[in-house]
Coordinates of C-alpha atoms in Angstrom, one line a residue:
M155 CA 66.2 100.3 115.8
S156 CA 63.7 101.0 113.0
T157 CA 63.1 98.6 110.1
L158 CA 63.0 99.7 106.5
P159 CA 61.9 97.0 104.1
L160 CA 63.8 97.3 100.9
S161 CA 63.1 96.0 97.4
A162 CA 65.9 95.5 94.8
E163 CA 65.2 99.0 93.6
S164 CA 65.4 100.6 97.0
L165 CA 68.6 98.7 97.8
A166 CA 70.1 100.4 94.9
L167 CA 68.8 103.7 96.1
A168 CA 70.4 103.1 99.5
K169 CA 73.7 103.5 97.6
L170 CA 75.4 100.5 99.2
P171 CA 78.9 100.0 97.9
A172 CA 79.2 97.4 95.1
V173 CA 81.4 95.2 97.2
L174 CA 78.8 95.1 100.0
L175 CA 76.2 94.0 97.5
R176 CA 78.6 91.4 96.2
W177 CA 78.8 89.9 99.7
L178 CA 75.3 90.6 100.8
A179 CA 74.5 86.9 101.1
L180 CA 77.1 86.6 103.9
W181 CA 74.8 88.3 106.4
D182 CA 71.5 87.3 108.0
Q183 CA 70.6 90.9 108.8
L184 CA 72.1 94.3 108.1
W185 CA 71.8 97.7 109.8
Q186 CA 73.0 101.0 108.6
W187 CA 74.3 103.8 110.9
E188 CA 72.3 107.0 110.4
V189 CA 73.2 110.5 111.5
P190 CA 70.9 113.6 111.2
Q191 CA 73.3 115.6 108.9
Q192 CA 75.3 114.5 105.9
Q193 CA 78.9 113.7 106.4
C194 CA 80.8 115.0 103.4
S195 CA 84.4 116.0 102.9
P196 CA 84.8 119.8 103.2
H197 CA 87.8 119.5 100.9
W198 CA 85.9 118.0 98.0
P199 CA 86.9 119.6 94.7
A200 CA 84.1 121.7 93.2
A201 CA 85.0 120.6 89.7
Q202 CA 84.0 117.0 90.7
G203 CA 80.4 118.0 91.6
S204 CA 78.6 117.4 94.9
A205 CA 80.6 115.7 97.7
P206 CA 79.2 112.2 98.4
D207 CA 77.5 111.6 101.7
G208 CA 79.7 109.3 103.9
D209 CA 82.8 110.3 102.0
G210 CA 83.3 106.8 100.5
I211 CA 82.8 104.6 103.5
W212 CA 79.6 102.8 104.5
L213 CA 79.1 102.0 108.2
G214 CA 76.7 99.5 109.7
L215 CA 76.1 96.4 111.7
A216 CA 75.6 92.9 110.5
S217 CA 74.4 89.6 112.1
L218 CA 75.9 86.2 111.3
D219 CA 74.6 83.1 113.1
G220 CA 73.3 85.2 115.9
K221 CA 76.5 87.2 116.4
K222 CA 76.6 91.0 115.8
I223 CA 79.6 92.3 113.7
W224 CA 80.3 96.0 113.4
L225 CA 80.9 96.6 109.7
A226 CA 82.8 99.3 107.6
V227 CA 82.9 99.0 103.8
Q228 CA 85.1 101.2 101.7
D229 CA 83.7 102.3 98.3
G230 CA 86.4 102.1 95.7
K231 CA 84.3 104.3 93.3
V232 CA 84.8 107.3 95.6
T233 CA 88.4 108.5 95.1
G234 CA 89.6 104.9 95.0
G235 CA 88.6 104.4 98.6
A236 CA 91.3 106.9 99.6
I237 CA 91.3 108.0 103.3
G238 CA 90.6 111.7 103.8
E239 CA 89.5 113.6 106.9
V240 CA 85.9 112.6 107.0
H241 CA 86.4 109.1 105.6
G242 CA 89.1 108.4 108.2
A243 CA 87.0 110.0 111.0
R244 CA 84.0 107.8 110.1
L245 CA 86.1 104.6 110.2
C246 CA 87.8 105.7 113.5
A247 CA 84.4 106.5 115.0
L248 CA 83.1 103.0 114.3
L249 CA 86.2 101.4 115.8
Q250 CA 86.1 103.6 118.9
R251 CA 82.4 103.0 119.4
A252 CA 82.9 99.2 118.9
L253 CA 85.4 99.3 121.8
T254 CA 83.1 101.4 124.1
E255 CA 80.2 99.1 123.5
K256 CA 82.2 95.9 123.7
A257 CA 81.4 94.7 120.2
G258 CA 81.6 91.0 119.5
A259 CA 83.7 91.7 116.4
V260 CA 84.5 94.3 113.8
M261 CA 84.9 93.7 110.1
I262 CA 86.3 96.0 107.4
I263 CA 85.8 95.3 103.7
A264 CA 88.9 97.2 102.5
E265 CA 89.4 98.8 99.1
S266 CA 91.8 101.8 99.3
G267 CA 95.1 103.1 97.8
G268 CA 95.9 104.8 101.1
V269 CA 95.8 108.5 102.1
R270 CA 93.8 110.9 99.9
L271 CA 96.6 113.1 98.6
Q272 CA 94.4 116.2 98.3
E273 CA 93.8 115.9 102.0
A274 CA 97.3 114.6 102.8
N275 CA 97.8 115.9 106.4
A276 CA 94.3 115.0 107.6
G277 CA 94.5 111.6 105.9
L278 CA 97.9 110.8 107.5
I279 CA 96.7 111.4 111.1
A280 CA 93.4 109.6 110.3
V281 CA 95.3 106.5 109.4
A282 CA 97.4 106.7 112.6
E283 CA 94.2 107.1 114.7
C284 CA 92.6 104.1 113.0
I285 CA 95.7 101.9 113.7
D286 CA 95.6 103.0 117.3
A287 CA 91.8 102.2 117.5
V288 CA 92.4 98.7 116.0
L289 CA 95.2 98.0 118.4
R290 CA 92.9 99.0 121.3
L291 CA 90.3 96.6 120.0
R292 CA 92.9 93.8 119.8
A293 CA 94.0 94.5 123.4
A294 CA 90.4 94.3 124.6
G295 CA 90.1 90.9 123.0
I296 CA 87.7 92.1 120.2
P297 CA 88.5 90.4 116.9
V298 CA 89.1 92.8 114.0
L299 CA 88.5 91.1 110.6
V300 CA 89.4 92.4 107.1
L301 CA 88.2 91.2 103.7
I302 CA 90.2 92.4 100.7
D303 CA 88.3 91.7 97.5
Q304 CA 88.8 92.4 93.8
G305 CA 89.2 96.1 92.9
R306 CA 91.9 98.6 93.8
G307 CA 93.4 96.5 96.5
C308 CA 94.6 97.6 99.9
F309 CA 97.7 99.8 100.0
G310 CA 99.4 102.6 101.9
G311 CA 97.9 103.5 105.2
M312 CA 95.0 101.1 104.7
G313 CA 97.5 98.3 104.1
L314 CA 98.9 99.1 107.6
I315 CA 95.4 99.1 109.2
A316 CA 94.7 95.7 107.6
A317 CA 98.0 94.4 109.0
A318 CA 96.8 95.2 112.5
A319 CA 93.7 93.0 112.1
T320 CA 93.2 89.6 113.8
Q321 CA 92.5 87.9 110.5
V322 CA 92.6 89.0 106.8
W323 CA 90.9 87.2 104.0
M324 CA 91.7 87.8 100.3
T325 CA 89.9 86.7 97.2
P326 CA 92.0 85.4 94.3
A327 CA 92.1 88.8 92.5
A328 CA 92.8 90.8 95.7
R329 CA 96.0 92.9 96.2
W330 CA 97.6 93.9 99.5
G331 CA 100.9 95.8 100.1
M332 CA 102.5 99.0 101.2
S333 CA 103.5 100.8 98.0
G334 CA 102.2 100.0 94.6
A335 CA 104.4 99.4 91.6
A336 CA 103.8 102.8 90.1
V337 CA 105.0 104.6 93.3
I338 CA 108.2 102.5 93.4
A339 CA 108.8 103.0 89.7
Q340 CA 108.5 106.8 90.1
A341 CA 111.3 106.6 92.7
H342 CA 113.7 104.0 91.1
G343 CA 112.5 103.3 87.5
N344 CA 110.6 100.4 85.9
T345 CA 113.5 98.0 86.4
E346 CA 112.8 98.1 90.1
F347 CA 109.1 97.4 89.8
D348 CA 107.5 97.7 86.4
P349 CA 103.9 98.9 86.7
E350 CA 103.1 97.6 83.2
D351 CA 104.0 94.1 84.2
K352 CA 100.6 93.1 85.5
A353 CA 101.7 89.5 86.2
L354 CA 104.6 90.7 88.4
H355 CA 102.2 93.0 90.3
A356 CA 99.6 90.2 90.8
R357 CA 102.0 87.6 92.1
T358 CA 103.9 90.0 94.4
H359 CA 100.9 91.7 96.0
G360 CA 98.4 88.9 95.3
A361 CA 96.4 86.6 97.5
W362 CA 98.4 83.4 96.8
H363 CA 101.7 85.0 98.0
R364 CA 100.2 86.6 101.0
S365 CA 98.4 83.4 102.1
Y366 CA 101.6 81.4 101.8
L367 CA 103.4 84.0 103.9
R368 CA 100.6 83.3 106.4
E369 CA 99.4 86.9 106.4
A370 CA 96.0 86.1 105.0
M371 CA 93.6 83.3 104.2
L372 CA 92.9 82.7 100.5
L373 CA 89.2 82.8 100.0
P374 CA 87.4 81.2 97.0
D375 CA 86.0 83.9 94.8
D376 CA 82.5 85.0 95.8
E377 CA 81.8 82.2 98.2
P378 CA 80.0 83.7 101.2
A379 CA 79.3 80.2 102.7
T380 CA 83.0 79.5 103.1
L381 CA 83.6 82.9 104.7
R382 CA 80.7 82.5 107.0
Q383 CA 82.1 79.2 108.2
Q384 CA 85.5 80.7 108.8
I385 CA 84.3 83.8 110.6
T386 CA 82.1 81.6 112.9
A387 CA 85.0 79.4 113.8
L388 CA 87.2 82.4 114.5
L389 CA 84.7 84.1 116.8
A390 CA 84.3 80.8 118.7
Q391 CA 87.9 81.1 120.0
P392 CA 88.5 82.2 123.6
V393 CA 88.9 85.9 124.1
S394 CA 92.4 85.4 125.5
E395 CA 93.6 84.2 122.1
A396 CA 92.4 87.5 120.5
A397 CA 94.0 89.6 123.2
D398 CA 97.5 88.1 123.4
F399 CA 98.8 90.2 120.5
F400 CA 100.9 92.4 122.8
T401 CA 102.4 89.8 125.2
L402 CA 106.2 89.6 125.3
P403 CA 106.4 86.0 124.0
V404 CA 104.2 86.8 121.0
L405 CA 106.1 90.0 120.2
Q406 CA 109.4 88.1 120.4
Q407 CA 108.1 85.3 118.2
R408 CA 106.9 87.8 115.6
Q409 CA 110.2 89.7 115.8
R410 CA 112.1 86.4 115.1
A411 CA 109.8 85.4 112.3
L412 CA 109.9 88.7 110.4
S413 CA 113.7 89.0 110.9
E414 CA 114.3 85.4 109.6
R415 CA 112.0 86.1 106.6
W416 CA 113.9 89.2 105.7
Q417 CA 117.4 87.6 106.1
T418 CA 116.3 84.6 104.1
G419 CA 114.5 86.4 101.3
K420 CA 116.1 89.8 100.8
S421 CA 118.5 88.5 98.1
F422 CA 115.8 87.0 95.9
T423 CA 114.7 89.1 92.9
D424 CA 111.2 87.7 92.5
V425 CA 108.4 85.9 94.3
I426 CA 109.0 83.0 91.9
S427 CA 112.6 82.4 92.9
Y428 CA 111.7 83.0 96.6
W429 CA 109.2 80.2 96.7
R430 CA 111.3 77.9 94.6
S431 CA 113.9 78.2 97.2
Q432 CA 111.3 77.0 99.8
D433 CA 110.4 74.0 97.6
V434 CA 106.8 75.2 97.3
A435 CA 104.8 74.2 94.2
L436 CA 104.0 77.4 92.3
P437 CA 100.6 78.3 90.7
S438 CA 100.5 76.9 87.2
Q439 CA 100.2 80.4 85.5
W440 CA 103.5 81.5 87.1
L441 CA 105.4 78.8 85.2
C442 CA 104.7 80.7 82.0
E443 CA 105.7 84.1 83.4
Q444 CA 109.1 85.8 83.1
P445 CA 110.7 86.3 86.5
R446 CA 112.1 89.7 87.5
T447 CA 115.9 89.6 87.6
A448 CA 117.0 93.0 88.8
A449 CA 119.4 92.6 91.8
A450 CA 118.4 93.9 95.2
A451 CA 119.7 97.3 96.1
E452 CA 121.5 97.9 99.4
P453 CA 120.6 100.8 101.7
G454 CA 123.0 103.7 101.5
T455 CA 125.0 105.4 104.3
V456 CA 123.2 108.2 105.9
Q457 CA 124.4 111.7 106.7
I458 CA 123.2 113.3 109.9
S459 CA 121.6 116.7 109.4
A460 CA 122.5 119.9 111.3
L461 CA 119.0 119.8 112.9
Q462 CA 119.5 116.3 114.2
K463 CA 123.0 117.1 115.4
R464 CA 121.5 120.0 117.4
V465 CA 119.0 117.7 119.0
L466 CA 121.7 115.2 119.9
A467 CA 123.8 117.9 121.5
Q468 CA 120.9 119.5 123.4
L469 CA 120.0 116.1 124.9
S470 CA 123.7 115.3 125.6
L471 CA 123.4 112.1 123.5
N472 CA 126.5 112.3 121.4
D473 CA 128.4 110.0 123.9
T474 CA 125.4 107.8 124.9
V475 CA 123.8 106.7 121.6
Q476 CA 125.1 104.8 118.6
I477 CA 124.0 105.5 115.1
S478 CA 124.6 102.8 112.5
P479 CA 125.6 103.7 108.9
Q480 CA 122.1 102.9 107.8
G481 CA 120.6 105.3 110.3
V482 CA 119.5 103.1 113.3
V483 CA 119.7 104.9 116.6
R484 CA 120.3 103.0 119.9
G485 CA 121.2 104.2 123.4
Q486 CA 120.2 105.0 127.0
W487 CA 120.6 107.7 129.6
Q488 CA 119.8 108.1 133.2
S489 CA 118.4 111.4 134.6
R490 CA 115.4 111.5 136.8
Y491 CA 114.2 108.5 134.8
R492 CA 116.0 105.8 132.9
W493 CA 115.4 106.5 129.2
L494 CA 115.9 104.1 126.3
V495 CA 116.6 105.8 122.9
T496 CA 115.8 104.3 119.6
G497 CA 114.7 105.6 116.2
T498 CA 116.1 106.8 112.9
A499 CA 118.8 109.2 111.7
G500 CA 120.0 111.0 108.6
G501 CA 116.7 110.9 106.7
A502 CA 117.0 107.1 106.4
E503 CA 114.7 105.0 104.3
S504 CA 112.5 103.0 106.6
G505 CA 112.9 99.5 105.3
T506 CA 112.3 96.2 107.0
A507 CA 115.7 96.0 108.6
L508 CA 115.5 99.5 110.0
V509 CA 112.0 99.1 111.3
L510 CA 112.8 95.7 113.0
A511 CA 115.9 97.2 114.7
Q512 CA 113.6 99.8 116.3
A513 CA 111.1 97.1 117.3
A514 CA 113.9 95.1 118.9
S515 CA 114.8 98.1 121.1
C516 CA 111.2 98.4 122.2
I517 CA 111.1 94.7 123.1
Q518 CA 114.3 95.3 125.1
A519 CA 112.6 98.2 126.9
L520 CA 109.8 95.8 127.9
Q521 CA 112.3 93.4 129.5
E522 CA 114.5 95.9 131.3
P523 CA 113.9 98.4 134.1
V524 CA 113.4 101.3 131.6
D525 CA 111.1 104.1 132.7
A526 CA 110.5 105.8 129.4
V527 CA 111.4 105.6 125.7
L528 CA 112.4 108.3 123.2
L529 CA 111.9 107.6 119.5
L530 CA 114.1 110.0 117.5
I531 CA 112.7 110.4 114.0
S532 CA 114.6 111.4 110.8
T533 CA 113.2 109.4 107.9
C534 CA 112.3 110.1 104.3
G535 CA 109.6 107.5 104.5
Q536 CA 109.2 103.8 103.7
R537 CA 111.9 102.2 101.5
L538 CA 110.5 101.9 98.0
R539 CA 112.1 98.7 96.8
Y540 CA 110.7 95.5 95.3
Q541 CA 112.1 93.2 98.0
E542 CA 110.3 95.3 100.7
E543 CA 106.9 94.6 99.0
M544 CA 107.7 91.0 98.3
L545 CA 108.6 90.4 102.0
S546 CA 105.8 92.6 103.4
L547 CA 107.2 95.8 104.8
H548 CA 103.7 96.6 106.1
Q549 CA 103.9 93.7 108.5
A550 CA 107.2 94.9 109.9
M551 CA 105.9 98.5 110.3
L552 CA 102.8 97.3 112.1
H553 CA 104.9 95.1 114.3
L554 CA 106.7 98.3 115.4
S555 CA 103.3 99.9 116.1
A556 CA 102.4 96.9 118.3
C557 CA 105.7 97.1 120.2
L558 CA 105.1 100.8 120.9
F559 CA 101.5 100.0 122.0
A560 CA 102.8 97.3 124.4
L561 CA 105.2 99.8 126.0
R562 CA 102.4 102.3 126.5
Q563 CA 100.1 99.5 127.8
A564 CA 102.9 98.6 130.3
G565 CA 102.9 102.2 131.6
K566 CA 106.2 103.1 130.0
P567 CA 105.8 106.5 128.4
V568 CA 106.9 106.7 124.7
L569 CA 107.8 110.1 123.2
G570 CA 108.4 110.6 119.5
L571 CA 110.6 113.5 118.4
V572 CA 110.8 114.6 114.7
C573 CA 114.3 116.1 114.4
D574 CA 114.2 117.2 110.7
Q575 CA 111.9 115.1 108.5
A576 CA 109.3 112.4 108.7
A577 CA 107.2 110.9 105.9
A578 CA 104.4 108.6 105.0
S579 CA 103.9 105.2 106.6
A580 CA 107.2 105.5 108.5
V581 CA 105.8 108.3 110.8
V582 CA 102.3 106.8 110.9
S583 CA 103.5 103.5 112.2
G584 CA 106.2 105.0 114.4
G585 CA 106.0 108.5 115.8
M586 CA 102.2 108.8 115.5
Q587 CA 101.9 105.6 117.6
C588 CA 103.6 107.2 120.6
D589 CA 102.0 108.7 123.7
A590 CA 103.0 112.1 122.2
L591 CA 104.8 113.4 119.1
W592 CA 107.0 116.4 119.3
A593 CA 108.7 118.2 116.5
L594 CA 111.3 120.9 115.9
P595 CA 109.6 123.9 114.3
E596 CA 111.9 123.6 111.3
A597 CA 110.9 119.9 110.7
Q598 CA 109.1 118.7 107.6
I599 CA 106.3 116.1 107.8
R600 CA 104.8 114.8 104.5
V601 CA 103.0 112.0 102.8
M602 CA 105.3 112.2 99.7
S603 CA 107.2 114.7 97.7
A604 CA 105.6 117.5 95.7
D605 CA 106.6 116.0 92.4
A606 CA 105.2 112.6 93.3
I607 CA 101.9 114.1 94.5
A608 CA 101.6 116.1 91.3
R609 CA 102.2 112.9 89.2
V610 CA 99.7 110.8 91.1
T611 CA 96.9 113.5 91.4
G612 CA 97.5 115.0 88.0
T613 CA 97.5 118.5 89.5
D614 CA 100.0 121.3 89.5
M615 CA 101.5 120.7 92.9
T616 CA 104.8 122.5 93.3
A617 CA 107.2 122.5 96.2
D618 CA 106.3 126.2 96.9
N619 CA 102.6 125.7 97.2
L620 CA 103.0 122.4 99.2
R621 CA 105.6 123.7 101.6
P622 CA 103.2 125.3 104.1
A623 CA 101.2 122.1 104.4
Q624 CA 104.4 120.0 105.1
T625 CA 105.6 122.0 108.1
A626 CA 105.6 120.8 111.6
Q627 CA 103.3 123.7 112.4
A628 CA 100.7 122.4 109.9
H629 CA 100.7 119.0 111.6
W630 CA 100.5 120.6 115.0
Q631 CA 97.3 122.2 113.8
T632 CA 95.8 118.8 112.8
G633 CA 96.6 117.4 116.3
A634 CA 99.2 114.9 114.9
V635 CA 102.0 116.8 116.6
H636 CA 101.4 117.5 120.3
Q637 CA 104.1 120.1 120.8
L638 CA 106.5 122.2 118.8
C639 CA 109.8 122.2 120.7
D640 CA 112.8 124.3 119.5
A641 CA 115.3 123.2 122.2
P642 CA 114.4 119.9 123.8
D643 CA 116.6 118.9 126.8
R644 CA 116.6 116.2 129.4
A645 CA 114.8 118.2 132.0
M646 CA 112.0 118.9 129.6
L647 CA 111.6 115.3 128.7
D648 CA 111.6 114.2 132.4
D649 CA 108.9 116.8 133.1
W650 CA 106.8 115.3 130.3
A651 CA 107.4 111.7 131.5
A652 CA 106.4 112.7 135.1
E653 CA 103.2 114.3 133.9
L654 CA 102.3 111.3 131.8
L655 CA 103.0 108.9 134.6
Q656 CA 100.8 110.9 136.9
Q657 CA 98.0 110.7 134.3
Q658 CA 98.5 107.0 134.0
R659 CA 98.1 106.5 137.7
A660 CA 94.7 108.2 137.5
N661 CA 93.6 106.2 134.6
K662 CA 92.6 102.5 134.9
C663 CA 93.0 101.7 131.2
L664 CA 96.2 102.2 129.3
P665 CA 97.2 103.6 126.9
L666 CA 95.6 106.9 127.7
P667 CA 92.6 107.9 125.4
D668 CA 93.5 109.3 122.0
Q669 CA 92.6 113.0 122.0
R670 CA 94.1 114.0 118.6
S671 CA 90.8 114.6 116.8
F672 CA 89.8 117.0 119.5
L673 CA 93.2 118.8 119.3
G674 CA 92.8 119.2 115.6
W675 CA 89.3 120.7 116.1
Q676 CA 90.5 122.9 118.9
R677 CA 93.5 124.2 116.9
Q678 CA 91.3 124.7 113.8
G679 CA 93.6 122.6 111.6
R680 CA 91.2 119.6 111.2
T681 CA 87.7 120.9 111.9
A682 CA 85.6 118.2 110.4
A683 CA 86.9 115.0 112.0
Y684 CA 85.9 115.6 115.7
P685 CA 82.3 116.6 114.9
V686 CA 82.0 113.6 112.6
I687 CA 83.2 111.2 115.4
Q688 CA 80.9 112.8 118.0
A689 CA 77.9 112.5 115.7
L690 CA 78.6 108.8 115.0
Q691 CA 79.0 108.1 118.8
A692 CA 75.3 109.1 119.0
A693 CA 74.1 107.6 115.7
T694 CA 71.2 105.3 115.5
L695 CA 70.8 102.1 113.5
H696 CA 68.3 101.4 110.7
S697 CA 67.6 97.9 109.7
L698 CA 67.8 96.9 106.0
V699 CA 65.5 93.9 105.6
L700 CA 67.3 91.6 103.2
K701 CA 64.5 89.9 101.3
P702 CA 65.5 87.1 98.8
E703 CA 64.3 89.2 95.9
A704 CA 66.4 92.1 97.1
V705 CA 69.5 90.0 96.8

């Protein structure tokens, strides 16, 4: 390590994110990862000038009371902290290297609206890779900490990554959720979630609500001493407490807690009425606010597409699986291996109830003599309703990811199969957390609709010019889809399971290593991510001497 003394002026020149400067007093020492070449987005719009080095995420190492903490800090001033190919690859590289080098802990200071829509495909798989990397750290007993501060909040894919963490802290002005009010209003109007109602947004996604749901710790604003104390106490816990995230009793307990919360809370129209029903004293400012009163909408009945019917027929599943009116798939079959089938049908909206039903099937597979699991996928994406945000859809989705990880860790192969469509966080937390993801060539995989992307980005995105990017072929090129399969049958799935089981026997650590960034580079559909990850695996650290006058 080399040491670079920095004055206040040179600290500014180092282009540290503003949120890192805000919390600089938290650390005793700070190091920055350095690579020989700049790491810029190859997709950066020329009209916006030069692409920023680091693509909106700062990577380093910090010491706190003698403990080394690997540190990633998102810069909300760069595309709102949105995750693109290079941004996501840099975060994933830090997480993967922290696992390899057995880090004491990892911390992410998060500020992101989710996937960078101009790099939608690369951003989608990057989020999936980061979730996988965080879960591997958790399995190894390495704490992953997240701080959400004031700013743009933590939403979309980044909201899922935060949900995977060991501990989340939020300052009073912080926001955390799955979908913002504007996205929900675009789908169902302002009566569902009014983006102009700042008070509603603040109490629904805010720190008080999330802390009372026991998803985060409410941190006094700009008090590094309090955070130091809490981090020190957390890191003093035995490693076993950090690694039990995937044990059957913990998964079952979390399944019960999330199911009870949903059943209890889904009929309430506002955070205010929800907490009043729990006899919880509300923040004083809420008493002057007008509660939301729109009734909760019920999920509709799904219609199975011709493509999914074809898959069911080819796999001879018409008599062996059940599909609920809301699109939950359940079933089993016996061939060379005993398979459990779960997943979604009919382009269903992936809401809390649907996601928890799939998680329940995964927990069932952990308890029974099941050899492999098939996750059938037909979903239009996460359910965009107020109650889903109020009751933390991101927690249910991450719980499904953890259940899938537990199956893979137990040596039970999990295959995802996109029958006709998959979208956004629903496929990131489900299909992209399997050992492999297959898709019919005709299937569509997207972040959101063309109209929604056009409204959010302010660009002329039409269905015609987006269609090539939303094909299964395009996602095969990024490495997100492992195989395009026109006619999957039981023999084909058995062959895949046999090969994976053989690979598992030769590998001491399960799940098997994530090779998707290499596949994207090899297939020329995501050429920047793999070189960025490789460069950061060999990066060196430079020390930033934090003199009092520099702070």
